[in-house]
Amino acid sequence: MPGAGLLSIWKVSGSKADKESDSWLEARLVRDDGTLLLVQDWMGTQRGPGKEGPPLKTYPLTKAQLRQLALNPALLP
């Protein structure tokens, strides 16, 4: 992104492709000065200690909303 750095957005999934797996969207913005902004959009999970299941059916944010959040000037140093 001109003037912002390198923005990458991808989906990360747990080892199982089912509703009990951890799954999230992740946005990483590596700024030109080397600083990093990481934003994760979790669906939740229902397994493991401290988890607040059941998982959501969709991500709370769309990829476009996640991109907009990662590029928000108020979150940048």
Coordinates of C-alpha atoms in Angstrom, one line a residue:
M1 CA 0.0 0.0 0.0
P2 CA 1.6 3.3 -1.0
G3 CA 2.6 5.2 2.0
A4 CA 1.4 2.5 4.4
G5 CA 3.6 -0.6 3.8
L6 CA 2.9 -4.2 2.8
L7 CA -0.6 -5.5 3.7
S8 CA -1.3 -9.2 3.7
I9 CA -4.7 -10.8 4.5
W10 CA -5.2 -14.5 4.7
K11 CA -7.3 -17.3 6.4
V12 CA -5.7 -19.4 9.1
S13 CA -7.3 -22.7 10.0
G14 CA -6.8 -25.4 12.6
S15 CA -5.8 -28.9 11.9
K16 CA -9.4 -30.0 11.4
A17 CA -11.8 -28.5 8.8
D18 CA -14.8 -28.6 11.1
K19 CA -16.7 -26.3 13.5
E20 CA -14.5 -27.3 16.4
S21 CA -11.3 -26.0 14.8
D22 CA -9.8 -22.6 15.4
S23 CA -10.2 -20.5 12.4
W24 CA -9.5 -16.8 11.8
L25 CA -8.7 -14.1 9.2
E26 CA -5.4 -12.3 9.8
A27 CA -4.2 -9.0 8.5
R28 CA -0.6 -8.0 8.7
L29 CA 0.7 -4.6 7.9
V30 CA 4.4 -4.3 7.7
R31 CA 5.2 -0.6 7.7
D32 CA 8.1 0.9 5.7
D33 CA 9.9 1.7 9.0
G34 CA 9.7 -2.0 10.0
T35 CA 6.8 -1.8 12.6
L36 CA 4.1 -4.4 12.4
L37 CA 0.4 -4.2 12.9
L38 CA -1.4 -7.5 13.3
V39 CA -5.2 -7.8 13.4
Q40 CA -6.9 -11.2 13.9
D41 CA -10.6 -11.8 13.2
W42 CA -11.6 -15.0 15.2
M43 CA -14.7 -17.2 14.7
G44 CA -14.1 -18.7 18.1
T45 CA -13.9 -22.4 19.2
Q46 CA -15.7 -24.7 21.5
R47 CA -12.8 -27.0 22.5
G48 CA -9.9 -26.5 25.0
P49 CA -9.5 -24.7 28.3
G50 CA -10.6 -21.1 28.5
K51 CA -12.5 -21.2 25.1
E52 CA -15.9 -19.5 24.7
G53 CA -17.7 -21.7 22.3
P54 CA -19.6 -22.5 20.2
P55 CA -17.9 -20.9 17.2
L56 CA -19.6 -18.2 15.1
K57 CA -21.0 -19.3 11.8
T58 CA -19.1 -16.5 10.0
Y59 CA -16.2 -14.1 10.7
P60 CA -17.3 -11.0 12.6
L61 CA -15.6 -8.8 10.0
T62 CA -15.5 -9.1 6.2
K63 CA -12.1 -9.1 4.5
A64 CA -12.9 -5.5 3.3
Q65 CA -13.6 -4.4 6.9
L66 CA -10.5 -6.1 8.2
R67 CA -8.5 -4.3 5.5
Q68 CA -10.1 -1.0 6.5
L69 CA -9.3 -1.6 10.1
A70 CA -5.7 -2.5 9.5
L71 CA -5.2 0.7 7.4
N72 CA -6.9 2.9 9.9
P73 CA -4.4 5.8 10.6
A74 CA -5.5 5.9 14.3
L75 CA -4.0 2.5 14.8
L76 CA -0.6 3.4 13.3
P77 CA 2.3 4.7 15.3

